[in-house]
Coordinates of C-alpha atoms in Angstrom, one line a residue:
Chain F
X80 CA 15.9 21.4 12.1
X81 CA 17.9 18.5 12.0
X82 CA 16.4 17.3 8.7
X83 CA 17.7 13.6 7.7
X84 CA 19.9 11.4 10.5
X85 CA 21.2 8.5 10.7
X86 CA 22.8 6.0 13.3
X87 CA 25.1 5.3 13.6
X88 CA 27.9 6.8 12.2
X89 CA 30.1 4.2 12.3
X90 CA 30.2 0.0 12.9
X91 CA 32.7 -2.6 12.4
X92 CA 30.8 -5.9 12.2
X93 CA 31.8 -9.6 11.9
X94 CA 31.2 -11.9 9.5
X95 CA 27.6 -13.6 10.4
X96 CA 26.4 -10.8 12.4
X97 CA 23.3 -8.4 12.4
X98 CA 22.4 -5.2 12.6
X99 CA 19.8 -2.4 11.8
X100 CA 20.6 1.3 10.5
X101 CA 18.4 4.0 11.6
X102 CA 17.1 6.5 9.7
X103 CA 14.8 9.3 11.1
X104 CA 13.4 12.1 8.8
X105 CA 11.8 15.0 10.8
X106 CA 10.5 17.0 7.4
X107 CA 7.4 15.0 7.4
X108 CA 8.3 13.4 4.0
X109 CA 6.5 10.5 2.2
X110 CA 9.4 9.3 0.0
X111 CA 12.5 7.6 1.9
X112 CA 15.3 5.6 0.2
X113 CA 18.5 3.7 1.2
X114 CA 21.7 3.6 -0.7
X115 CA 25.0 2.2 -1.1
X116 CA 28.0 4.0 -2.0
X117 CA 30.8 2.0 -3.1
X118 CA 34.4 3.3 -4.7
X119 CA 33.7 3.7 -8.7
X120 CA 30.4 2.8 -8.6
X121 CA 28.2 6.1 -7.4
X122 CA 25.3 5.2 -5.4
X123 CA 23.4 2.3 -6.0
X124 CA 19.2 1.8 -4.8
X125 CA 18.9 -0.6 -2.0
X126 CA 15.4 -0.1 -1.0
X127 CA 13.0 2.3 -1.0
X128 CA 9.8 3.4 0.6
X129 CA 6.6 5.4 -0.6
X130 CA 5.0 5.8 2.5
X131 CA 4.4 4.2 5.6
X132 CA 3.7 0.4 5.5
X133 CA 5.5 0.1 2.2
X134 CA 8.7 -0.8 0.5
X135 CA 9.9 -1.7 -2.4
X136 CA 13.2 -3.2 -3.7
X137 CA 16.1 -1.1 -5.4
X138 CA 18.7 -1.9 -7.8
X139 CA 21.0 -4.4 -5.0
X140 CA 18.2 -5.7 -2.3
X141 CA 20.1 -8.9 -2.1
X142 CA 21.4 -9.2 1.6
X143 CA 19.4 -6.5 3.0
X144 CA 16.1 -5.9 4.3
X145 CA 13.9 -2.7 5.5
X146 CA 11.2 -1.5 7.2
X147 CA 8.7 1.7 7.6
X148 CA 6.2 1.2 10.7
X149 CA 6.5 5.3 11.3
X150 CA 6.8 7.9 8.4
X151 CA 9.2 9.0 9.9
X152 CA 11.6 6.1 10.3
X153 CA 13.3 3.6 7.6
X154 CA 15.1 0.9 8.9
X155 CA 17.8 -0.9 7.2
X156 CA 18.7 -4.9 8.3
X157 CA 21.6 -7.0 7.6
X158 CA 21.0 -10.4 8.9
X159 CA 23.9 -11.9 8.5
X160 CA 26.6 -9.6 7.5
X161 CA 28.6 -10.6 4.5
X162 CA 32.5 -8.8 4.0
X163 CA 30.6 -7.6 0.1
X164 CA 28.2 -5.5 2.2
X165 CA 31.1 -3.2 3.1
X166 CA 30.3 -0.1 1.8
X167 CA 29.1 3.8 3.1
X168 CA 25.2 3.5 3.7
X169 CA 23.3 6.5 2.9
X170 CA 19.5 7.2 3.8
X171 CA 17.5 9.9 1.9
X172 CA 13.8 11.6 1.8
X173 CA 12.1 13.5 -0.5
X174 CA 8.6 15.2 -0.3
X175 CA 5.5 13.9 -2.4
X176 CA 4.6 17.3 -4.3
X177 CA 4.5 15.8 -7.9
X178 CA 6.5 13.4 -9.4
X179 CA 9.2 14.9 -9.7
X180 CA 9.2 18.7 -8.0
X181 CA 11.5 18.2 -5.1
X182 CA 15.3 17.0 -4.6
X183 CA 16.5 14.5 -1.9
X184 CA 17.6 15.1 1.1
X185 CA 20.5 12.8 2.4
X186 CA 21.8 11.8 5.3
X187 CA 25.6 12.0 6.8
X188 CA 25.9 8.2 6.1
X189 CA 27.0 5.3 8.0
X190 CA 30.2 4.0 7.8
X191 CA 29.9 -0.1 7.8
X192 CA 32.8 -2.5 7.3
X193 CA 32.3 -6.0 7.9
X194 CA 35.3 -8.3 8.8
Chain H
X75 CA 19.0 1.9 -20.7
X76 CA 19.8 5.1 -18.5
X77 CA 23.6 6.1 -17.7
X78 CA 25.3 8.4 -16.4
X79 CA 29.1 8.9 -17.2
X80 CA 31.7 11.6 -15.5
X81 CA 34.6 11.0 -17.0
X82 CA 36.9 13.1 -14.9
X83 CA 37.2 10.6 -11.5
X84 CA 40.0 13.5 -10.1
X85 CA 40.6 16.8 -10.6
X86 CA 43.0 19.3 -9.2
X87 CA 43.0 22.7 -9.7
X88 CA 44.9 25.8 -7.6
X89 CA 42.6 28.3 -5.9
X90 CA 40.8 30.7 -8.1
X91 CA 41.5 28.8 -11.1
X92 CA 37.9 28.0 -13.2
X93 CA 37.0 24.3 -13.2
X94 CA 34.4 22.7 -15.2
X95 CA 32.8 19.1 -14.4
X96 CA 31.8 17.0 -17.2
X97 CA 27.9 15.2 -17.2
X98 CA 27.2 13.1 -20.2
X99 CA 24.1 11.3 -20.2
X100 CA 22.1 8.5 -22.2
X101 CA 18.7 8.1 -21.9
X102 CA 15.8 7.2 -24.6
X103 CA 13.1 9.0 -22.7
X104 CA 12.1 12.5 -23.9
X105 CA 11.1 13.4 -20.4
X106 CA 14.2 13.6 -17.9
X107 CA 15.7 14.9 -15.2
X108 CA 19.2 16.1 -14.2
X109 CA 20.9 16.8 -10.4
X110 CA 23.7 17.7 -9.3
X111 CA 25.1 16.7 -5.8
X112 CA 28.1 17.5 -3.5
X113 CA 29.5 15.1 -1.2
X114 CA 32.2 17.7 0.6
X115 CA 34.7 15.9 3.1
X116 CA 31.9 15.7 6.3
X117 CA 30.4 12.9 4.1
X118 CA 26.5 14.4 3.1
X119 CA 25.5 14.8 0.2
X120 CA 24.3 18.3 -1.1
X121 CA 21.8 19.3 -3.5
X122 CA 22.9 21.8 -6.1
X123 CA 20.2 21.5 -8.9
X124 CA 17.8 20.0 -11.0
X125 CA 16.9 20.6 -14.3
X126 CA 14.6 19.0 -16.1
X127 CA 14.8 17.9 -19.6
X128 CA 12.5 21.0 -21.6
X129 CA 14.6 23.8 -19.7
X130 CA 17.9 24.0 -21.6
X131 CA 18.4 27.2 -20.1
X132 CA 21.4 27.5 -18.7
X133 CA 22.1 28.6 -14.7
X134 CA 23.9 30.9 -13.1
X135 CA 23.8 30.7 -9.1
X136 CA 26.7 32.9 -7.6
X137 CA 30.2 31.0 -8.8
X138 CA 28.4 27.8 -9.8
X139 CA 27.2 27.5 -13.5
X140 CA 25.4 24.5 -15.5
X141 CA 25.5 24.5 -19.2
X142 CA 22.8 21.5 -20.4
X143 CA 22.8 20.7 -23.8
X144 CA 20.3 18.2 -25.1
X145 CA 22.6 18.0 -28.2
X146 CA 25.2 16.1 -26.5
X147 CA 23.4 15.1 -23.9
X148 CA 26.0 16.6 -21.5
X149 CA 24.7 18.9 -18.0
X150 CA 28.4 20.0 -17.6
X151 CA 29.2 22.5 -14.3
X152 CA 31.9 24.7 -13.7
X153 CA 33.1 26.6 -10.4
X154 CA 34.9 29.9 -11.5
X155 CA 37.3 31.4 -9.4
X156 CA 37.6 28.1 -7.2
X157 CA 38.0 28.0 -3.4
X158 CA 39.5 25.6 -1.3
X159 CA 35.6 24.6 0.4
X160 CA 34.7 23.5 -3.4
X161 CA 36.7 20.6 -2.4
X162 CA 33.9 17.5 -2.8
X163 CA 33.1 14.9 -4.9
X164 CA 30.8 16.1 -7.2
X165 CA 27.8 13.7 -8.3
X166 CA 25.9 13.9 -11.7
X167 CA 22.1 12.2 -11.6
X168 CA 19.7 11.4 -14.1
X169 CA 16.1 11.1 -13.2
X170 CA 12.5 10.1 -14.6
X171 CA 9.0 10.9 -14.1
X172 CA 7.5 7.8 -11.9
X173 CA 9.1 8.6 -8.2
X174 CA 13.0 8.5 -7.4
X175 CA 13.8 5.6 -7.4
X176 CA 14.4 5.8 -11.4
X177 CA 17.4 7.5 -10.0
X178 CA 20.9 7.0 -11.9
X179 CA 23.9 8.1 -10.3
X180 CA 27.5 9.0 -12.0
X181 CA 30.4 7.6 -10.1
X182 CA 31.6 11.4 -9.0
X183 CA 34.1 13.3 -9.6
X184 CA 36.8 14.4 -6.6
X185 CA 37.3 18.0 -7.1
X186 CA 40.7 19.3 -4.6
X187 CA 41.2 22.9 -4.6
X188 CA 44.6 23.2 -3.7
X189 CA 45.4 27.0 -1.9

């Protein structure tokens, strides 16, 4: 069961460039979320989705932009990379049973620096 | 407005030694909920527990222990009898009813076990 994965691992980007972050959930869950995780700050909200077709902004949207076509799948875009997006990127999911019965499951995390 | 503060950024302790993680909380809600992550050096992060905000009960789960005390609005957590795999950085979360994206994480504390 290889639960929450992203990919990649690891980038080194250039100023001005673009990417997209995978992240594929195989637990069938309805809630997925991306975050940031910055030295001294925790983790901060990017985006987040409630099910497929939808998303909604987090706490620091700015810069970044997702999608969910398949439940099981939330990308995360950077269209043009800025040196500020340097940071670890998590991904996370979280079964619908409630409001509030079940815990996220993260990701490894990606590893993004931007030059 | 919801925070979370862990005070402790580092802690270092020598193997077997009892360590306890400090959680203080603000929150004007009356319905909450608390978690409790590890992020060990491979990057992912963990879920420990949740408790939500009626259950001041506190928790026992082999060496790992949670004393929640509404009074002070702390979820503290100690390790007794540490061991050099509690090495991690240790996140304190406070949710709310409404989906998890009300999600508000501390900034971790780095827990080394030294052998």
């Amino acid at each position: 069961n290889a639960g929450v994965t992203q990919t990649p691992k690891f980038r080194v980007l250039k100023t001005g460039q673009s990417m997209t972050l995978l992240c594929a959930q195989d637990m069938n869950h309805e809630y997925m979320y991306w975050y940031r995780q910055d030295p001294g700050m925790g983790l901060r909200l990017i985006h987040y989705s409630v099910g497929e077709g939808t998303t909604a902004k987090g706490e620091v949207p700015d810069g970044y932009n997702v999608s969910r076509l398949k439940k099981q799948n939330f990308l995360l875009g950077l269209e043009s990379a800025a040196p500020s997006q340097t940071s670890v990127y998590f991904c996370a999911s979280r079964a619908l049973i409630g409001a509030w019965d079940t815990e996220a499951f993260f990701g490894q995390g990606t590893r993004l620096t931007v030059v | 407005a919801q925070k979370v503060t862990q005070a402790q950024t580092e802690i270092s302790v020598v193997e077997k030694e009892d360590v306890t993680l400090d959680c203080v909380y603000e929150t004007r809600d009356t319905t909450y909920y608390l978690f409790w992550y590890k992020q060990p050096p491979s990057g992912e992060l963990v879920f420990l527990i949740r408790r939500n905000s009626f259950d001041e009960q506190n928790e026992i789960s082999g060496r790992y222990s949670w004393n929640f005390q509404k009074s002070t609005s702390s979820f503290n957590f100690t390790i007794t009898a540490s061991q050099v795999v509690d090495s991690a950085v240790y996140f304190c979360a406070l949710g709310f009813s409404g989906g998890y994206q009300k999600v508000t994480f501390g900034i971790g504390t780095k827990l080394q076990v030294i052998p």
